[in-house]
mmCIF file of C-alpha atoms in Angstrom:
data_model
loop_
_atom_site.group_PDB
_atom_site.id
_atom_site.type_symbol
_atom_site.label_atom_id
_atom_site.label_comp_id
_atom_site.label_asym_id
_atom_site.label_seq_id
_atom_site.Cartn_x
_atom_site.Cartn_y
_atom_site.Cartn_z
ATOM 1 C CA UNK A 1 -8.740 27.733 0.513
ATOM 2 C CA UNK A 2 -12.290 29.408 -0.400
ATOM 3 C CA UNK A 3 -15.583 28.024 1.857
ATOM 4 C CA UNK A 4 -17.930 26.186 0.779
ATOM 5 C CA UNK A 5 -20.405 27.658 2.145
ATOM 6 C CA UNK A 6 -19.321 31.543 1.745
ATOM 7 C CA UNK A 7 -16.464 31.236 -0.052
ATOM 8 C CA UNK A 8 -14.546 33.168 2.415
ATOM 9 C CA UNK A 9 -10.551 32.955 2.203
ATOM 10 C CA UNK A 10 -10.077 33.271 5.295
ATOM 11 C CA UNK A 11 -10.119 29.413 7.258
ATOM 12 C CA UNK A 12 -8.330 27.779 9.933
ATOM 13 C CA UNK A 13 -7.282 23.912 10.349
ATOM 14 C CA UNK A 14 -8.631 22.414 13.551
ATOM 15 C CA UNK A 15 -6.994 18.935 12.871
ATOM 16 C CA UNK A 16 -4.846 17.359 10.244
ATOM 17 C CA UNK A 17 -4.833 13.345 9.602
ATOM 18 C CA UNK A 18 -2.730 11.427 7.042
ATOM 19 C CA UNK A 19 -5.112 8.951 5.335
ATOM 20 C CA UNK A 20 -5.281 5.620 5.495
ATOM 21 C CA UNK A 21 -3.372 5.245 2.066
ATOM 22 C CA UNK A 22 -0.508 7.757 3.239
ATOM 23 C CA UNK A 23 -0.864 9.499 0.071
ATOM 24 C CA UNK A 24 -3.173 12.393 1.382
ATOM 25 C CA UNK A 25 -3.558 14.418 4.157
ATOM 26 C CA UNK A 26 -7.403 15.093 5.700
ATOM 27 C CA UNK A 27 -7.993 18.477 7.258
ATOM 28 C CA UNK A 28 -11.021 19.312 8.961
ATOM 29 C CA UNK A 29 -11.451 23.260 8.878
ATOM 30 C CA UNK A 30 -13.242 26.217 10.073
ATOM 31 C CA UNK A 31 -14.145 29.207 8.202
ATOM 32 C CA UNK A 32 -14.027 32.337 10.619
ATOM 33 C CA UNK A 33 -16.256 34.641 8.307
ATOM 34 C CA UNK A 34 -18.940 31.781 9.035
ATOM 35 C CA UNK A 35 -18.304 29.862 10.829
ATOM 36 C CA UNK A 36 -18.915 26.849 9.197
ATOM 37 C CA UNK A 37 -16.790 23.610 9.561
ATOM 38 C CA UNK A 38 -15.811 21.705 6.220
ATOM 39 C CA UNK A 39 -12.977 18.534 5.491
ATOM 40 C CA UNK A 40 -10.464 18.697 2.691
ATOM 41 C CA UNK A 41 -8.596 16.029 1.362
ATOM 42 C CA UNK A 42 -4.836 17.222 -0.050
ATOM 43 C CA UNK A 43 -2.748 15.063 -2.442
ATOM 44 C CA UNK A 44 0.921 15.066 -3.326
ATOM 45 C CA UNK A 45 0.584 16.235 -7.266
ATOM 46 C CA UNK A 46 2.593 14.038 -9.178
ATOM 47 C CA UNK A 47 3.702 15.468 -12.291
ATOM 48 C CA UNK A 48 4.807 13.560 -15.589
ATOM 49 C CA UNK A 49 7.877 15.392 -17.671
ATOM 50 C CA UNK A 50 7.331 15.115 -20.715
ATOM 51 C CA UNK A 51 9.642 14.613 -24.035
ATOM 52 C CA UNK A 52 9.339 18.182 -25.203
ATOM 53 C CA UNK A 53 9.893 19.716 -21.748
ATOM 54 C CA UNK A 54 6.526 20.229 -20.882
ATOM 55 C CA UNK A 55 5.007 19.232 -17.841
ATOM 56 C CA UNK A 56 1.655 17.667 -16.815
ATOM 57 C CA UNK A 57 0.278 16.267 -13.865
ATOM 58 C CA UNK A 58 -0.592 12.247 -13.540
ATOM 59 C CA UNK A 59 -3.638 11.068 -14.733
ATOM 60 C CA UNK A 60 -4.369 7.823 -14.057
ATOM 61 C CA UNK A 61 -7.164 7.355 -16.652
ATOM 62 C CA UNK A 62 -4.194 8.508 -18.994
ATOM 63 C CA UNK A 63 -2.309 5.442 -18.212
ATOM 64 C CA UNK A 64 -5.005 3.414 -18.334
ATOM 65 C CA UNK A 65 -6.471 4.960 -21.923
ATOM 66 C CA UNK A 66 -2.822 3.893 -23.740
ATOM 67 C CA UNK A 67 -2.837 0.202 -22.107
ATOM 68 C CA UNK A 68 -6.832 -0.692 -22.948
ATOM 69 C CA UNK A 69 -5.583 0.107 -26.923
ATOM 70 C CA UNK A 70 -3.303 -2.823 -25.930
ATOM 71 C CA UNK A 71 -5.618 -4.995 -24.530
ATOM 72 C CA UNK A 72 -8.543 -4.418 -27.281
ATOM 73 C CA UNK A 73 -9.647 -8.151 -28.367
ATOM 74 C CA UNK A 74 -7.990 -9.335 -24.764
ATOM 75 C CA UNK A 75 -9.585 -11.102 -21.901
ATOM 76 C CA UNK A 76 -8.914 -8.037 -19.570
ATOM 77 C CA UNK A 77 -11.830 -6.436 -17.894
ATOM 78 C CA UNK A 78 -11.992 -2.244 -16.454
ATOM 79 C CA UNK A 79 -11.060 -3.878 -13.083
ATOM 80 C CA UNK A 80 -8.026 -5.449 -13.869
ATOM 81 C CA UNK A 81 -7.074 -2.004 -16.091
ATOM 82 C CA UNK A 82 -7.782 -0.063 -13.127
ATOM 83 C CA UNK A 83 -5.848 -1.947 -10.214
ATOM 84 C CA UNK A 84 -3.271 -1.567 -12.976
ATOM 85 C CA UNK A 85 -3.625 1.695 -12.715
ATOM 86 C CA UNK A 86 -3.268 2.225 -9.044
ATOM 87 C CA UNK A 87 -0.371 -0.127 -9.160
ATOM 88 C CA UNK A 88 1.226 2.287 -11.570
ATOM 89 C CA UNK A 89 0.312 5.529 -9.595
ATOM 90 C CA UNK A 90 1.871 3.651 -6.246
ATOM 91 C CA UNK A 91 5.257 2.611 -7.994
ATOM 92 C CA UNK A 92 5.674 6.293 -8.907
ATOM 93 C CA UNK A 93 4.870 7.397 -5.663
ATOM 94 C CA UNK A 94 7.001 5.242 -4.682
ATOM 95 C CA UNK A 95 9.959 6.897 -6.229
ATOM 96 C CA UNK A 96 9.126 9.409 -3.710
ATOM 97 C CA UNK A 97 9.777 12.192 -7.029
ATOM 98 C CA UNK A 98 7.372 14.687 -7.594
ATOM 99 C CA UNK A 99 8.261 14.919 -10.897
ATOM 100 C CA UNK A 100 8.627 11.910 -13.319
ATOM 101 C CA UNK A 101 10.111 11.803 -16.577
ATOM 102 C CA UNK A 102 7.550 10.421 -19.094
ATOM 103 C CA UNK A 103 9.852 6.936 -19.564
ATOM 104 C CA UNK A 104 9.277 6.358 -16.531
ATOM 105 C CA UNK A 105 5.665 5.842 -16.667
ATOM 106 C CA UNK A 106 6.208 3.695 -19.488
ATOM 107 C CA UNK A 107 8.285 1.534 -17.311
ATOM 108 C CA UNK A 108 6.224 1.457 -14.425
ATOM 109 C CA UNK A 109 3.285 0.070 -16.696
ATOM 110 C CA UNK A 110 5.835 -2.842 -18.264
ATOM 111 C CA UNK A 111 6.039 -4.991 -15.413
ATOM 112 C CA UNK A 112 2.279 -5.074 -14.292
ATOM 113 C CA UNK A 113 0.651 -5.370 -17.788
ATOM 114 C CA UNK A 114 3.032 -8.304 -18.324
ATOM 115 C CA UNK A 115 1.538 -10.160 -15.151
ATOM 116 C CA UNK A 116 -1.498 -9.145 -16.998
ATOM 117 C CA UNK A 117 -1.953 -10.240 -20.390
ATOM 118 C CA UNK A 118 1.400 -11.244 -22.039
ATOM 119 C CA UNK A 119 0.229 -10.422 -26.144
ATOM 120 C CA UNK A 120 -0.870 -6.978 -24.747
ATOM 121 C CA UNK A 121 2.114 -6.528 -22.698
ATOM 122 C CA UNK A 122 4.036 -7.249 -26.125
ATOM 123 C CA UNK A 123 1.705 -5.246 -28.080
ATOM 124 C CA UNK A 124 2.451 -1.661 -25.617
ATOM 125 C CA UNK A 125 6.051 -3.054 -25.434
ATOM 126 C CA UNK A 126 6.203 -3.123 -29.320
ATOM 127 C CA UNK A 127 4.963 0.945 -29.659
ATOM 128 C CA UNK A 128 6.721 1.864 -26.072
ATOM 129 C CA UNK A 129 9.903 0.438 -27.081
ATOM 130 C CA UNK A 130 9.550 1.206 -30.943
ATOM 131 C CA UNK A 131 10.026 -2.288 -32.459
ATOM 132 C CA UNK A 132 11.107 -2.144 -35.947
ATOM 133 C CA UNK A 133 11.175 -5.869 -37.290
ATOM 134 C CA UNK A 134 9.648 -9.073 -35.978
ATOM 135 C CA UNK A 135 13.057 -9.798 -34.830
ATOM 136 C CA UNK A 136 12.015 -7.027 -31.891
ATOM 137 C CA UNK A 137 9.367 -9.149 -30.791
ATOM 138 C CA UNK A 138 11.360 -12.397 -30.982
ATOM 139 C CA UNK A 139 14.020 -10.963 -28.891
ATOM 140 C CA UNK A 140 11.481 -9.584 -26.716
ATOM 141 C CA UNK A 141 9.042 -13.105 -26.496
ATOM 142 C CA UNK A 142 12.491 -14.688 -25.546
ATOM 143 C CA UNK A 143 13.479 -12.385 -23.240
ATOM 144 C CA UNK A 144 9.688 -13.533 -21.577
ATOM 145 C CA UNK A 145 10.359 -16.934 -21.921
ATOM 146 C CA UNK A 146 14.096 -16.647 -19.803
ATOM 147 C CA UNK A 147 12.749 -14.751 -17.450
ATOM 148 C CA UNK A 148 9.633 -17.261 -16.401
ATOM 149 C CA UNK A 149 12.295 -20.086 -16.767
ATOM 150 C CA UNK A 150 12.632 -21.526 -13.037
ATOM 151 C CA UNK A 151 16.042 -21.503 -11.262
ATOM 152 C CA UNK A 152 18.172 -24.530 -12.276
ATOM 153 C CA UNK A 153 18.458 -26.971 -9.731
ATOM 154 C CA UNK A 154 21.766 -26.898 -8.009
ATOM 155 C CA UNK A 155 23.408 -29.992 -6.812
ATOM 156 C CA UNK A 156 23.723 -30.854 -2.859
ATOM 157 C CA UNK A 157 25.981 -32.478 -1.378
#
C-alpha cells in the first residue's frame, strides 16, 4: 500500500471495520515515513471465468451494458438497470465464490430482468439461451405464463 501523500510503502493499520454492506473492509492507516493518516476501502474481487478460460474481474457496468441492448425501446430507466445491477453483483456474492463461471452471470441476470421488463427479459433470454426458432420463445413465453399461474386451490375439509 503506497501513501498518498509520500507514497511511502511502508504503512501500518490502526483500525479495521467491515462496512456497512459487509462486502468491504475500511482501514484507517498510518504511514511511518510521514506520518500521515489515510482510510482505504478493500473489496473481495470477484472474478468472472470465462468460456475460453480466461479470467476477468466483475464489472458491473458490464452486466448492465448487455441488459440495456435488451431493454432499448423499453420503459426501463438507468435506475432500474442499475439496482439490477447491484442485485446481480449481491447474488454472486452471495455464492460466496470468488470465481464465477461466465453462465453464471447470465443466470443471475434471468430472474431480476424478468421482474423487470418481461419482452426484454425474453429478448436477453433469446441471445443468452441461443433460441433458434419462434418455437424457443413460445416454449419460453409459456414457461412465463406457468410460472405466474397462482397455486390451485386445494379443497378443505
Amino acid at each position: 500500500m503506497h501513501c498518498p501523500y509520500c507514497r511511502g510503502t511502508d504503512t501500518k493499520v490502526l483500525d479495521s471495520r467491515v462496512a456497512d454492506d459487509g462486502g468491504s473492509i475500511r482501514r484507517r492507516r498510518s504511514c511511518l515515513s510521514c506520518e500521515k493518516r489515510f482510510t482505504t476501502v478493500e473489496l473481495m474481487q470477484l472474478t468472472v471465468l470465462k468460456r475460453s478460460g480466461a479470467s476477468e474481474p466483475f464489472t458491473r457496468d458490464k452486466a448492465v451494458a448487455g441488459v440495456r441492448k435488451a431493454c432499448k425501446g423499453r420503459p426501463v430507466t438507468d435506475a432500474q438497470l442499475a439496482v439490477l445491477g447491484q442485485e446481480v453483483e449481491d447474488a454472486l456474492r452471495l455464492t460466496g465464490a470468488a470465481e464465477v463461471p461466465a453462465h453464471e452471470v447470465g443466470l443471475a441476470i434471468l430472474g431480476p430482468l424478468r421482474a423487470l421488463d418481461e419482452v426484454a427479459y425474453l429478448r436477453f433470454a433469446s441471445v443468452y439461451r441461443a433460441f433458434e426458432s419462434a418455437d424457443d420463445f413460445i416454449k419460453e413465453i409459456a414457461s412465463m405464463h406457468a410460472d405466474a399461474l397462482p397455486p390451485l386451490a386445494q379443497p378443505t375439509g
